[in-house]
N, CA and C of each residue as an Amber inpcrd file, in Angstrom:
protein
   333
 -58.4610000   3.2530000 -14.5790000 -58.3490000   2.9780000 -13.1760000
 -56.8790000   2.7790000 -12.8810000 -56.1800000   3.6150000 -11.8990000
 -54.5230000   3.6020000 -12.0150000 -54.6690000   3.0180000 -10.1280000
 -53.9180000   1.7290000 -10.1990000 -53.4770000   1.7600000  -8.7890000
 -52.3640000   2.4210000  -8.3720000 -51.9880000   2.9110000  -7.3000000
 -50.9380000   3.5630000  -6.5850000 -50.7960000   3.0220000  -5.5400000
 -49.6680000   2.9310000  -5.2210000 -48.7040000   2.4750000  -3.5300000
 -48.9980000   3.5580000  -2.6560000 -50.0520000   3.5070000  -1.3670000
 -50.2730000   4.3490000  -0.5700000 -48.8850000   4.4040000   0.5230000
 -48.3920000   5.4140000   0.2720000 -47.2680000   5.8110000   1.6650000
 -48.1050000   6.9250000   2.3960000 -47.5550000   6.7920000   4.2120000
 -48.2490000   7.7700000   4.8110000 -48.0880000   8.9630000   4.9380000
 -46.7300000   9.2040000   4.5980000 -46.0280000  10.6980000   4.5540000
 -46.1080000  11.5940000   5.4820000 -45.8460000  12.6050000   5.7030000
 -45.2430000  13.6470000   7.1210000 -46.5210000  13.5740000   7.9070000
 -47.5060000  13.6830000   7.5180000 -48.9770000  13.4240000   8.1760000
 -49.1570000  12.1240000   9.2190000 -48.5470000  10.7630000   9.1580000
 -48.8770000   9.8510000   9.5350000 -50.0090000   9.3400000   8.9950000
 -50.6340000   8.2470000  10.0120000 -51.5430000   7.2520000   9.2110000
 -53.1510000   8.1640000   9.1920000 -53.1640000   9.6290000   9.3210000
 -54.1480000  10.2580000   8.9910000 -54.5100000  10.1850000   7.8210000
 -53.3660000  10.7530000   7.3020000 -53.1620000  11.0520000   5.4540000
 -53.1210000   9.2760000   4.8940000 -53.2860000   8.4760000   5.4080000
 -52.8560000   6.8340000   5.3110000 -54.6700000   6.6870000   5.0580000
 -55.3370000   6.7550000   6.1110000 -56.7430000   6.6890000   6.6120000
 -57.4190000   7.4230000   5.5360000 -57.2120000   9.1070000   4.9930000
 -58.2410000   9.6890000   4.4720000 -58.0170000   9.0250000   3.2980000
 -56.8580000   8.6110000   2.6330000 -56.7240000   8.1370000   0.7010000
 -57.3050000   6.8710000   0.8980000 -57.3230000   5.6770000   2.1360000
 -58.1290000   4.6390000   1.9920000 -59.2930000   4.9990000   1.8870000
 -60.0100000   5.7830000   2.6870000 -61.5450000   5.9940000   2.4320000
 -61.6970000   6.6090000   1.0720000 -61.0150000   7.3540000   0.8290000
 -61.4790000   7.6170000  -0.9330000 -61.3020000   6.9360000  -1.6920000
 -59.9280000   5.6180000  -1.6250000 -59.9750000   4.9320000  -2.8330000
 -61.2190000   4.1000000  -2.6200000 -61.7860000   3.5420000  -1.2850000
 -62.8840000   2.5160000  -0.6600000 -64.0290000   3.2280000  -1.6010000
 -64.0390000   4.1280000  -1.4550000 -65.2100000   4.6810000  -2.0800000
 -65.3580000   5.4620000  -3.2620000 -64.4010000   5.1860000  -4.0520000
 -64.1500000   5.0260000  -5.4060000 -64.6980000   3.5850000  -6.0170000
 -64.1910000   2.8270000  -4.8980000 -63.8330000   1.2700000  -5.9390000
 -65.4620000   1.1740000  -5.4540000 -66.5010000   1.0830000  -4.8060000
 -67.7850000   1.2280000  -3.9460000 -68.5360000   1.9790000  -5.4500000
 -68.2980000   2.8040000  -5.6760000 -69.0820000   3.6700000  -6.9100000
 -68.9740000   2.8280000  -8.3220000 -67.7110000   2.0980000  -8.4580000
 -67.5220000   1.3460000  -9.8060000 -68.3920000  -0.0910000  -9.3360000
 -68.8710000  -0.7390000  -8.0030000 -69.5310000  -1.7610000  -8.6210000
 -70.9130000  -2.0670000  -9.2240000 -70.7220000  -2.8740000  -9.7570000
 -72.1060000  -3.5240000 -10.7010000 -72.0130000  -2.4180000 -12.2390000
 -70.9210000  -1.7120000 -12.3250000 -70.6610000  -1.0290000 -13.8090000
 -69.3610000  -2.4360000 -14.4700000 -70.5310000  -1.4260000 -15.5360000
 -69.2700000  -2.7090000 -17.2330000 -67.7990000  -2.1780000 -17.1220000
 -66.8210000  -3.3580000 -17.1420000 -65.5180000  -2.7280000 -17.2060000
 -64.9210000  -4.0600000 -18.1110000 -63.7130000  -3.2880000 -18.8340000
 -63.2370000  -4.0940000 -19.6010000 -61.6820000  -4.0610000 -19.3700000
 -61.4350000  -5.3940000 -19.1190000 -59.8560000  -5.5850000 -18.4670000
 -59.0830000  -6.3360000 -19.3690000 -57.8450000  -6.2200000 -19.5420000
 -57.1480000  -6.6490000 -20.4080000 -55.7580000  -7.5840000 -19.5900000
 -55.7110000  -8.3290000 -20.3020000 -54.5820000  -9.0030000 -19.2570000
 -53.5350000  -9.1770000 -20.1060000 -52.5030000 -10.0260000 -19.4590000
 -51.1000000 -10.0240000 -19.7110000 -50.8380000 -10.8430000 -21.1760000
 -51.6160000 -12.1360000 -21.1730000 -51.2480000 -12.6040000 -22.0670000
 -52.4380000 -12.2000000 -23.8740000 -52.8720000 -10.5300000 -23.8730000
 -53.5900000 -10.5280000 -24.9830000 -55.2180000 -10.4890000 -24.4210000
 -55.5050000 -11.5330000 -23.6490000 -57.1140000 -11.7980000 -23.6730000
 -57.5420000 -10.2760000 -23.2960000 -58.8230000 -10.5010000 -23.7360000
 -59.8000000  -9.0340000 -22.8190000 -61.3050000  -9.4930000 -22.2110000
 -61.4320000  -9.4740000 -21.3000000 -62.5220000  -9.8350000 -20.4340000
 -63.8030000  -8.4830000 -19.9870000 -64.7400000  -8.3190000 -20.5010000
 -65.7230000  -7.2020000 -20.1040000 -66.9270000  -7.9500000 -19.7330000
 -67.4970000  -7.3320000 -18.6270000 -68.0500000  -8.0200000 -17.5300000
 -68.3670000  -6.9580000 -16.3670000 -69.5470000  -7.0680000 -15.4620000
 -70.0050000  -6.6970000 -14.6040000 -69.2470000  -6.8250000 -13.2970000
 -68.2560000  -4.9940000 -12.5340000 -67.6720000  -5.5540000 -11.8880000
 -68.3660000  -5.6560000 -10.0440000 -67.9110000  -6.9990000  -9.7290000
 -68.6650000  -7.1380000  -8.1950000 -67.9880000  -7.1300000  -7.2520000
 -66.7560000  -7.2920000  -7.1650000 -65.4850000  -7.2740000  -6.1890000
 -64.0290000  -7.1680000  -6.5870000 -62.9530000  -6.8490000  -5.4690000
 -61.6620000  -6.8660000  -5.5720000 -61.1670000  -7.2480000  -4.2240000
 -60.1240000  -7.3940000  -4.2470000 -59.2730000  -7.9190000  -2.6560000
 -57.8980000  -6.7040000  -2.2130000 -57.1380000  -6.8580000  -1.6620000
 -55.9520000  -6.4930000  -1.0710000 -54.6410000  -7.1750000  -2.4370000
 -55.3760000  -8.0430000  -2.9170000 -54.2170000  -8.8430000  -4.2530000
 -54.3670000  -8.0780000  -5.1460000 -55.5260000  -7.1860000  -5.7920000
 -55.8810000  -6.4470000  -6.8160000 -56.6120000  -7.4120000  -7.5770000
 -57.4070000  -8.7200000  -6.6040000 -57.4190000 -10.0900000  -7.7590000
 -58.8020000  -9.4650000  -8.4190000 -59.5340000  -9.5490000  -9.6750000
 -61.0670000  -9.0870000 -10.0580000 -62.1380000 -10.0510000  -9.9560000
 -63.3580000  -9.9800000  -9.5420000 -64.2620000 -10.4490000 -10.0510000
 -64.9650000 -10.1960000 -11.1760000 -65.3120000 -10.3790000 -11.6620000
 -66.2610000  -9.9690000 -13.1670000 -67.6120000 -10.5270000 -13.0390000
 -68.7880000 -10.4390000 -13.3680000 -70.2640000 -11.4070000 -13.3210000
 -70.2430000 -11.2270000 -14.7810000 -71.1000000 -11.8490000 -15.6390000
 -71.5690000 -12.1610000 -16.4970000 -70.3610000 -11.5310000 -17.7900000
 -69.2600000 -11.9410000 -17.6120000 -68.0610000 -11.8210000 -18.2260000
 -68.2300000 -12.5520000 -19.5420000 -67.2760000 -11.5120000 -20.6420000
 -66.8770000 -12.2490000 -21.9650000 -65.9820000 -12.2920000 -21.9590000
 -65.2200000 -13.3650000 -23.2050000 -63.7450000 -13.1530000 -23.1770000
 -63.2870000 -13.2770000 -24.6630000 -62.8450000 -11.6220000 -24.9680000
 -62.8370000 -11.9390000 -26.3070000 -60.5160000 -12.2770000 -26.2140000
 -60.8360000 -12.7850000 -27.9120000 -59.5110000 -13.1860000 -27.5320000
 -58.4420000 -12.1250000 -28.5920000 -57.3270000 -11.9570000 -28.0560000
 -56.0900000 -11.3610000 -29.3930000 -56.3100000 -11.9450000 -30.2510000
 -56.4010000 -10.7930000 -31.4370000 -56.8620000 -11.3520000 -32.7970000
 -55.3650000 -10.8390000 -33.5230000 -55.0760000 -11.5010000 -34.6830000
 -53.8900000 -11.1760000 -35.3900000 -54.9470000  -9.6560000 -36.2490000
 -55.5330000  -9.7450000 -36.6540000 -56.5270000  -8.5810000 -37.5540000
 -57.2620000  -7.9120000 -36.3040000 -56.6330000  -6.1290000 -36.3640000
 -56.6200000  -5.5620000 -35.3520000 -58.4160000  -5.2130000 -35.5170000
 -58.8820000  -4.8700000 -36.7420000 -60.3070000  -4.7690000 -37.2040000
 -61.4830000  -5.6320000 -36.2160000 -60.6230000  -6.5180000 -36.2980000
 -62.1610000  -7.9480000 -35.7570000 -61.5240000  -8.0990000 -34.6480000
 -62.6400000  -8.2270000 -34.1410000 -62.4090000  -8.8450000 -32.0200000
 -62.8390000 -10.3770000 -32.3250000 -63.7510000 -10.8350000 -33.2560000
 -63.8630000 -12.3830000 -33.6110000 -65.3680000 -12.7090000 -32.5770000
 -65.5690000 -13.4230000 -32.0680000 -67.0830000 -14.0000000 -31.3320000
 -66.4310000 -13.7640000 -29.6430000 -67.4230000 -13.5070000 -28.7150000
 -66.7610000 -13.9330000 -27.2550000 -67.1060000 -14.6790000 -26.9210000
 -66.2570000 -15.2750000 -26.0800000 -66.8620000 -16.4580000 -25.2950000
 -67.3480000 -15.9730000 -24.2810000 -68.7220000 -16.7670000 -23.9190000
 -69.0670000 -16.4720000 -22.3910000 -68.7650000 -17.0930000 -21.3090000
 -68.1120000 -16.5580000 -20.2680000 -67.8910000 -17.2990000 -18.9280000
 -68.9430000 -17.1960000 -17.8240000 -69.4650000 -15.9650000 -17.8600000
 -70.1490000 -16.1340000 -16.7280000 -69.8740000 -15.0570000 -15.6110000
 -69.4510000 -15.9910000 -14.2380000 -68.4100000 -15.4030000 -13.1880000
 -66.8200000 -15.8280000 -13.7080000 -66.0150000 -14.6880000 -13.9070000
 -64.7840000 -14.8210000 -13.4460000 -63.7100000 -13.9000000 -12.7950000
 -62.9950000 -14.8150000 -12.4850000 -61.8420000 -14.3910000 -11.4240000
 -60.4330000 -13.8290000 -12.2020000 -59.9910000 -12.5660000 -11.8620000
 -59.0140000 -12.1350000 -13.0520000 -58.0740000 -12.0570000 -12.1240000
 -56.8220000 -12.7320000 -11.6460000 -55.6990000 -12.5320000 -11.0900000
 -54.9750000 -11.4050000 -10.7680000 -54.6200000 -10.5670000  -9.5730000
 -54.2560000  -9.1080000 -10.3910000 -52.8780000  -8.9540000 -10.8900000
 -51.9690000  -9.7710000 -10.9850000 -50.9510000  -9.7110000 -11.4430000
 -50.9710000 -10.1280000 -13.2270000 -52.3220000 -10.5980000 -13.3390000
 -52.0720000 -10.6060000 -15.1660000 -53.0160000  -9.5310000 -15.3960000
 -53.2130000  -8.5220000 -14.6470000 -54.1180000  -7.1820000 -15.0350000
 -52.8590000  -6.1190000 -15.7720000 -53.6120000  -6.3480000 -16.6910000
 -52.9370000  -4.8880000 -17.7280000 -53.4810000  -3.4240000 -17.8520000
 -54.7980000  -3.4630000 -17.8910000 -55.2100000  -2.0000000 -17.8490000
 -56.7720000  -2.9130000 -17.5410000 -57.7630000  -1.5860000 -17.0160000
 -58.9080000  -1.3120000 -16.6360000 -59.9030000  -0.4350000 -17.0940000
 -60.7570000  -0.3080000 -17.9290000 -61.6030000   0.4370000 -18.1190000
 -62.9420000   0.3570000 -17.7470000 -63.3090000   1.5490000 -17.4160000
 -65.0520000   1.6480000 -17.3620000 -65.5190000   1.7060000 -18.1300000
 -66.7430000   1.4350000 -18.4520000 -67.6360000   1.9740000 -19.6550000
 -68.3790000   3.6300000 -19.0970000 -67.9440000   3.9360000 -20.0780000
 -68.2860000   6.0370000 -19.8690000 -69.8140000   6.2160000 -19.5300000
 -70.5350000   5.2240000 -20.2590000 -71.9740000   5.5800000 -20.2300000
 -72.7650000   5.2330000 -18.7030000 -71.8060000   4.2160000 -18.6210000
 -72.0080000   4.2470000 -16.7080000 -71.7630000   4.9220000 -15.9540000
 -70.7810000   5.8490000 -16.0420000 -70.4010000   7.2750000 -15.5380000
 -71.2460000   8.2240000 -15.6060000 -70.8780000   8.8150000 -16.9740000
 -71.0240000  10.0680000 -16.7870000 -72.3540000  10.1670000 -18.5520000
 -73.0370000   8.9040000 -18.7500000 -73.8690000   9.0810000 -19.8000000
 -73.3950000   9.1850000 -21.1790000 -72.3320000   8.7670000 -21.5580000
 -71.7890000   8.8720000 -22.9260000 -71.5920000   7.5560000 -23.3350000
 -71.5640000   6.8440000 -24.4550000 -71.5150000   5.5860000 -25.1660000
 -70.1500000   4.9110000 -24.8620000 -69.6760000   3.6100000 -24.8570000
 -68.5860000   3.3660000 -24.7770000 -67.3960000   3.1700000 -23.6820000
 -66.0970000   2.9190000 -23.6100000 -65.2700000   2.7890000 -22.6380000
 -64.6090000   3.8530000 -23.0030000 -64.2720000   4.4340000 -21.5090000
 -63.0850000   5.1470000 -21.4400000 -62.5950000   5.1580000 -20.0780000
 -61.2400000   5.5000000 -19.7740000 -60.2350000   5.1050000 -18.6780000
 -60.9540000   6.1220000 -18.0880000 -60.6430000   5.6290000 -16.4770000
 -61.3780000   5.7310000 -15.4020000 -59.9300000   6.4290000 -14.5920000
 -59.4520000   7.4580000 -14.2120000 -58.8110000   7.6250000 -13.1420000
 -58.6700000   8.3850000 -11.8140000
């Protein structure tokens, strides 16, 4: 999932208007799918996504949180949170899970 800085360009706020409705309904198709977000300081959070804002802030439902492991092998136990709230400024990357897509096992980047 790649955010981009919408400018309106020689078009005006037409070309402004049509990329909001597609990203609206992009981000509209990803909810209630598994996504796994990674943040700034290491953690990774995968979780059911239910919302976003104008901040890029995340919601997650029934979220884990596994933590940076020194042994790249083991992810270690997750913790469960539940609902949480992912800041979007400690968002590092975004993935979907593929099998929510397009029927294949696993995560892969969404763009």
């Amino acid at each position: 999932f790649v955010y981009r800085q919408i400018s309106s360009g020689p078009s005006g706020q037409g070309e402004l208007s049509s990329y909001s409705s597609r990203g609206r309904q992009k981000l509209e198709s990803l909810l209630n799918k598994n996504m796994r977000i990674r943040m700034t300081d290491g953690r990774t959070l995968v979780g059911l996504f239910l919302c976003t804002d104008r901040d890029c802030n995340v919601i997650l439902g029934s979220a884990q949180e596994f933590l940076k492991s020194s042994d790249s092998f083991s992810q270690g136990e997750p913790r469960v949170l539940g609902l949480a709230m992912i800041p979007g400024h400690h968002v590092v990357s975004i993935e979907v899970e593929s099998d929510s897509l397009v029927g294949t096992q696993g995560f892969g980047s969404s763009q």
